[in-house]
C-alpha cells in the first residue's frame, strides 16, 4: 500500500518531467521554424519579426524555462532525459543565434556620403524605359538597392 | 542587377507600381559605393541592400546600409527620414 503510493507519485513526477522536457524543446523548435516560415512568407509585412525575431526569442526563452523546470522536476537519478533535451534545446537556440547574427552578417559598405550631389544614372526600368536621376528633380526620391530576386 | 524582364515579372507578381531599375554592370551601384563583392548566390558581385534618400535638389540626405542580409530599415525609420526632409523651397 505504502509502496504503491510512492510508485504513483514517481510516475506522475516522471510524466510531468517528460512533458516539460519535450514541451521545452517543442517551444524552441516552434520559435526557430516559425521564424523561417514567417520571415520568408510575411517578412515584408512584418519587418520587426524579420529584423529582430522578437516573438521567436520569446518562444525560445519560454522553451528554456520549461527545460530548466524539467530538470528541477525530475527525481534523483532520473535527470538523464531532461538534461539531454535541455542540451538539445541550448544547441538549437545557439544554432539559431549563429544563423541570425553571424552567418547572415555581411561586410560593411559606406554608401554615398551625406550632403553630396547624388551620382547621376540612366537605367532601364521593368518596361525597358530609360529612367534618370534627373527625372526626379523637384521631388524627393527614395532609391532602394536590393540584392536581386533569387 | 536583374534584367528588366526579371524585374517586370517581379513587379507584376508583387503588384509594384514604382520603377524597378536594372543595373546589370553595377555602374550605378559602384557610383553609390554599394558593390558587395562576391555576395551573390553563385559568388558573383551584387549590390548591398541599402536605401538612399535624395532630396528635391538631388542631394543625398539619408542612407541606410544593412550589415545583415536579413535586416531592412524599419518602415517607420524610412518615413521619419522622409518627414525630416526640408520642405520645398518657398513652400513655407
Short mmCIF file of C-alpha atoms in Angstrom, two decimals:
data_model
loop_
_atom_site.label_atom_id
_atom_site.label_comp_id
_atom_site.label_asym_id
_atom_site.label_seq_id
_atom_site.Cartn_x
_atom_site.Cartn_y
_atom_site.Cartn_z
CA UNK A 1 0.00 0.00 0.00
CA UNK A 2 2.68 2.41 1.06
CA UNK A 3 4.94 1.35 -1.82
CA UNK A 4 2.05 1.72 -4.27
CA UNK A 5 1.50 5.35 -3.35
CA UNK A 6 5.19 6.06 -3.77
CA UNK A 7 5.15 4.50 -7.24
CA UNK A 8 2.16 6.63 -8.29
CA UNK A 9 3.91 9.76 -7.26
CA UNK A 10 7.07 8.75 -9.09
CA UNK A 11 5.06 8.05 -12.24
CA UNK A 12 3.28 11.40 -12.04
CA UNK A 13 6.57 13.18 -11.46
CA UNK A 14 8.29 11.44 -14.38
CA UNK A 15 5.43 12.07 -16.80
CA UNK A 16 5.43 15.74 -15.74
CA UNK A 17 9.20 15.86 -16.28
CA UNK A 18 8.80 14.37 -19.73
CA UNK A 19 6.03 16.80 -20.63
CA UNK A 20 8.16 19.76 -19.50
CA UNK A 21 11.28 18.45 -21.25
CA UNK A 22 9.61 17.76 -24.59
CA UNK A 23 7.49 20.90 -24.27
CA UNK A 24 10.65 22.95 -23.85
CA UNK A 25 12.22 21.56 -27.00
CA UNK A 26 8.90 21.93 -28.80
CA UNK A 27 8.63 25.64 -27.96
CA UNK A 28 12.20 26.29 -29.05
CA UNK A 29 11.67 24.46 -32.34
CA UNK A 30 8.41 26.35 -32.87
CA UNK A 31 10.32 29.62 -32.38
CA UNK A 32 13.08 28.63 -34.82
CA UNK A 33 10.95 27.02 -37.54
CA UNK A 34 8.33 29.75 -37.11
CA UNK A 35 10.95 32.38 -37.87
CA UNK A 36 11.70 30.94 -41.28
CA UNK A 37 8.03 30.38 -42.12
CA UNK A 38 7.01 33.89 -41.03
CA UNK A 39 10.10 35.76 -42.24
CA UNK A 40 10.11 34.08 -45.64
CA UNK A 41 6.37 34.38 -46.26
CA UNK A 42 5.45 37.60 -44.48
CA UNK A 43 8.81 39.33 -43.96
CA UNK A 44 7.80 42.38 -45.97
CA UNK A 45 4.65 42.85 -43.89
CA UNK A 46 6.29 42.06 -40.53
CA UNK A 47 9.64 43.88 -40.63
CA UNK A 48 10.18 43.65 -36.88
CA UNK A 49 9.83 39.88 -36.91
CA UNK A 50 12.23 39.64 -39.83
CA UNK A 51 14.79 42.06 -38.37
CA UNK A 52 14.76 41.18 -34.69
CA UNK A 53 12.85 37.87 -34.36
CA UNK A 54 11.34 39.13 -31.08
CA UNK A 55 8.38 36.71 -30.85
CA UNK A 56 10.72 33.87 -31.78
CA UNK A 57 13.17 34.66 -28.99
CA UNK A 58 10.26 34.89 -26.52
CA UNK A 59 9.17 31.35 -27.54
CA UNK A 60 12.75 30.11 -27.25
CA UNK A 61 13.15 31.65 -23.79
CA UNK A 62 9.89 30.02 -22.69
CA UNK A 63 11.28 26.74 -24.03
CA UNK A 64 14.44 27.25 -21.95
CA UNK A 65 12.37 27.89 -18.82
CA UNK A 66 10.41 24.67 -19.39
CA UNK A 67 13.70 22.81 -19.86
CA UNK A 68 15.03 24.17 -16.57
CA UNK A 69 11.78 23.18 -14.81
CA UNK A 70 12.00 19.69 -16.32
CA UNK A 71 15.41 19.16 -14.70
CA UNK A 72 14.16 20.56 -11.39
CA UNK A 73 11.06 18.36 -11.51
CA UNK A 74 12.98 15.15 -12.26
CA UNK A 75 13.53 12.81 -9.34
CA UNK A 76 17.09 11.93 -8.33
CA UNK A 77 18.66 9.55 -10.83
CA UNK A 78 16.04 10.47 -13.45
CA UNK A 79 17.69 13.57 -14.84
CA UNK A 80 19.19 11.93 -17.96
CA UNK A 81 16.31 12.67 -20.37
CA UNK A 82 15.61 16.24 -19.21
CA UNK A 83 19.33 17.04 -19.23
CA UNK A 84 19.74 15.64 -22.77
CA UNK A 85 16.69 17.53 -24.06
CA UNK A 86 17.86 20.73 -22.37
CA UNK A 87 21.27 20.34 -24.04
CA UNK A 88 19.48 19.87 -27.38
CA UNK A 89 17.43 22.99 -26.64
CA UNK A 90 20.57 25.05 -25.98
CA UNK A 91 22.17 23.71 -29.17
CA UNK A 92 19.15 24.60 -31.32
CA UNK A 93 18.93 28.09 -29.80
CA UNK A 94 22.68 28.59 -30.30
CA UNK A 95 22.48 27.50 -33.93
CA UNK A 96 19.56 29.89 -34.47
CA UNK A 97 21.54 32.78 -32.97
CA UNK A 98 24.54 31.88 -35.14
CA UNK A 99 22.39 31.80 -38.26
CA UNK A 100 20.67 35.08 -37.44
CA UNK A 101 23.60 37.20 -36.32
CA UNK A 102 26.77 35.61 -37.66
CA UNK A 103 26.04 33.61 -40.80
CA UNK A 104 23.89 36.35 -42.36
CA UNK A 105 26.21 39.22 -41.42
CA UNK A 106 27.90 40.95 -44.34
CA UNK A 107 30.88 43.30 -44.57
CA UNK A 108 30.04 46.97 -44.13
CA UNK A 109 29.67 49.36 -47.04
CA UNK A 110 29.65 53.09 -46.55
CA UNK A 111 27.28 54.01 -49.37
CA UNK A 112 27.25 57.61 -50.60
CA UNK A 113 28.24 60.43 -48.25
CA UNK A 114 25.51 62.66 -46.88
CA UNK A 115 25.22 66.13 -48.33
CA UNK A 116 26.79 65.33 -51.71
CA UNK A 117 25.01 65.52 -55.04
CA UNK A 118 23.62 62.03 -55.71
CA UNK A 119 25.54 60.32 -58.55
CA UNK A 120 23.51 60.55 -61.73
CA UNK A 121 22.30 57.48 -63.56
CA UNK A 122 20.18 56.39 -66.50
CA UNK A 123 18.90 52.83 -66.25
CA UNK A 124 16.19 50.69 -67.82
CA UNK A 125 13.05 50.07 -65.79
CA UNK A 126 10.84 46.97 -65.94
CA UNK A 127 9.12 48.30 -69.09
CA UNK A 128 12.52 48.91 -70.76
CA UNK A 129 12.08 52.68 -70.46
CA UNK A 130 15.06 54.82 -69.52
CA UNK A 131 14.81 56.35 -66.07
CA UNK A 132 17.29 59.01 -64.95
CA UNK A 133 18.02 60.68 -61.65
CA UNK A 134 17.29 63.99 -63.39
CA UNK A 135 13.66 62.86 -63.95
CA UNK A 136 13.07 63.28 -60.21
CA UNK A 137 14.35 66.83 -59.80
CA UNK A 138 11.95 68.81 -57.65
CA UNK A 139 10.65 65.65 -55.95
CA UNK A 140 12.15 63.65 -53.10
CA UNK A 141 13.41 60.25 -54.24
CA UNK A 142 13.99 57.08 -52.28
CA UNK A 143 16.45 54.77 -54.06
CA UNK A 144 16.40 51.22 -52.75
CA UNK A 145 19.28 48.97 -53.77
CA UNK A 146 18.41 45.33 -53.42
CA UNK A 147 20.30 42.12 -53.77
CA UNK A 148 18.37 40.71 -56.69
CA UNK A 149 15.45 38.34 -56.87
CA UNK A 150 16.60 34.77 -56.15
CA UNK B 1 21.27 43.75 -61.30
CA UNK B 2 18.36 41.65 -62.53
CA UNK B 3 17.28 42.16 -66.14
CA UNK B 4 14.28 44.37 -66.98
CA UNK B 5 12.35 41.20 -67.87
CA UNK B 6 13.01 39.63 -64.46
CA UNK B 7 12.01 42.91 -62.85
CA UNK B 8 8.82 43.01 -64.92
CA UNK B 9 7.84 39.58 -63.55
CA UNK B 10 8.62 40.71 -60.01
CA UNK B 11 6.65 43.95 -60.41
CA UNK B 12 3.67 42.06 -61.80
CA UNK B 13 3.71 39.30 -59.18
CA UNK B 14 4.19 41.68 -56.26
CA UNK B 15 1.91 44.40 -57.69
CA UNK B 16 4.67 47.04 -57.56
CA UNK B 17 3.95 50.33 -59.29
CA UNK B 18 7.24 52.16 -58.81
CA UNK B 19 10.09 51.83 -61.33
CA UNK B 20 12.45 48.91 -60.72
CA UNK B 21 15.72 49.72 -62.41
CA UNK B 22 18.22 47.30 -63.83
CA UNK B 23 21.94 47.90 -63.22
CA UNK B 24 23.44 44.87 -64.97
CA UNK B 25 27.05 46.08 -64.98
CA UNK B 26 26.77 47.59 -61.47
CA UNK B 27 27.96 51.03 -62.68
CA UNK B 28 25.33 52.85 -60.64
CA UNK B 29 25.87 50.50 -57.70
CA UNK B 30 29.58 51.40 -57.82
CA UNK B 31 28.83 55.12 -58.11
CA UNK B 32 26.89 54.80 -54.84
CA UNK B 33 29.62 52.73 -53.18
CA UNK B 34 27.35 49.72 -52.74
CA UNK B 35 29.01 46.82 -54.58
CA UNK B 36 29.01 43.65 -52.45
CA UNK B 37 31.98 41.67 -53.79
CA UNK B 38 31.09 38.01 -54.19
CA UNK B 39 27.79 38.49 -52.36
CA UNK B 40 25.59 36.70 -54.88
CA UNK B 41 24.33 33.12 -54.67
CA UNK B 42 26.95 31.96 -57.18
CA UNK B 43 29.71 34.18 -55.84
CA UNK B 44 29.03 36.97 -58.31
CA UNK B 45 29.08 40.62 -57.27
CA UNK B 46 25.73 42.13 -56.31
CA UNK B 47 24.55 45.29 -54.56
CA UNK B 48 24.45 45.78 -50.82
CA UNK B 49 20.91 46.10 -49.56
CA UNK B 50 20.62 49.83 -48.99
CA UNK B 51 18.23 52.78 -49.08
CA UNK B 52 19.30 56.24 -50.21
CA UNK B 53 17.04 59.24 -49.75
CA UNK B 54 17.64 62.11 -52.17
CA UNK B 55 16.01 65.49 -51.70
CA UNK B 56 14.33 67.74 -54.28
CA UNK B 57 17.68 69.27 -55.21
CA UNK B 58 19.39 65.94 -55.84
CA UNK B 59 21.36 65.96 -52.56
CA UNK B 60 21.85 62.72 -50.56
CA UNK B 61 20.10 63.26 -47.21
CA UNK B 62 19.84 59.84 -45.59
CA UNK B 63 21.50 56.46 -46.15
CA UNK B 64 20.77 53.07 -44.60
CA UNK B 65 23.09 50.18 -45.46
CA UNK B 66 22.32 46.85 -43.84
CA UNK B 67 25.04 44.85 -42.06
CA UNK B 68 22.96 41.69 -42.18
CA UNK B 69 21.24 40.19 -45.22
CA UNK B 70 18.03 39.66 -43.25
CA UNK B 71 17.71 43.21 -41.97
CA UNK B 72 15.96 46.06 -43.78
CA UNK B 73 15.23 49.54 -42.48
CA UNK B 74 12.00 49.54 -40.45
CA UNK B 75 9.29 51.40 -42.40
CA UNK B 76 8.81 53.97 -39.61
CA UNK B 77 12.53 54.84 -39.81
CA UNK B 78 12.24 55.44 -43.56
CA UNK B 79 9.09 57.53 -43.11
CA UNK B 80 10.79 59.56 -40.37
CA UNK B 81 13.73 60.23 -42.71
CA UNK B 82 11.35 61.39 -45.46
CA UNK B 83 9.44 63.57 -42.97
CA UNK B 84 12.76 65.06 -41.91
CA UNK B 85 13.48 66.41 -45.39
CA UNK B 86 13.29 70.16 -45.72
CA UNK B 87 10.05 71.32 -47.31
CA UNK B 88 10.14 72.51 -50.90
CA UNK B 89 11.85 75.86 -51.16
CA UNK B 90 9.39 78.70 -50.90
CA UNK B 91 6.68 76.41 -49.62
CA UNK B 92 6.95 77.66 -46.06
#
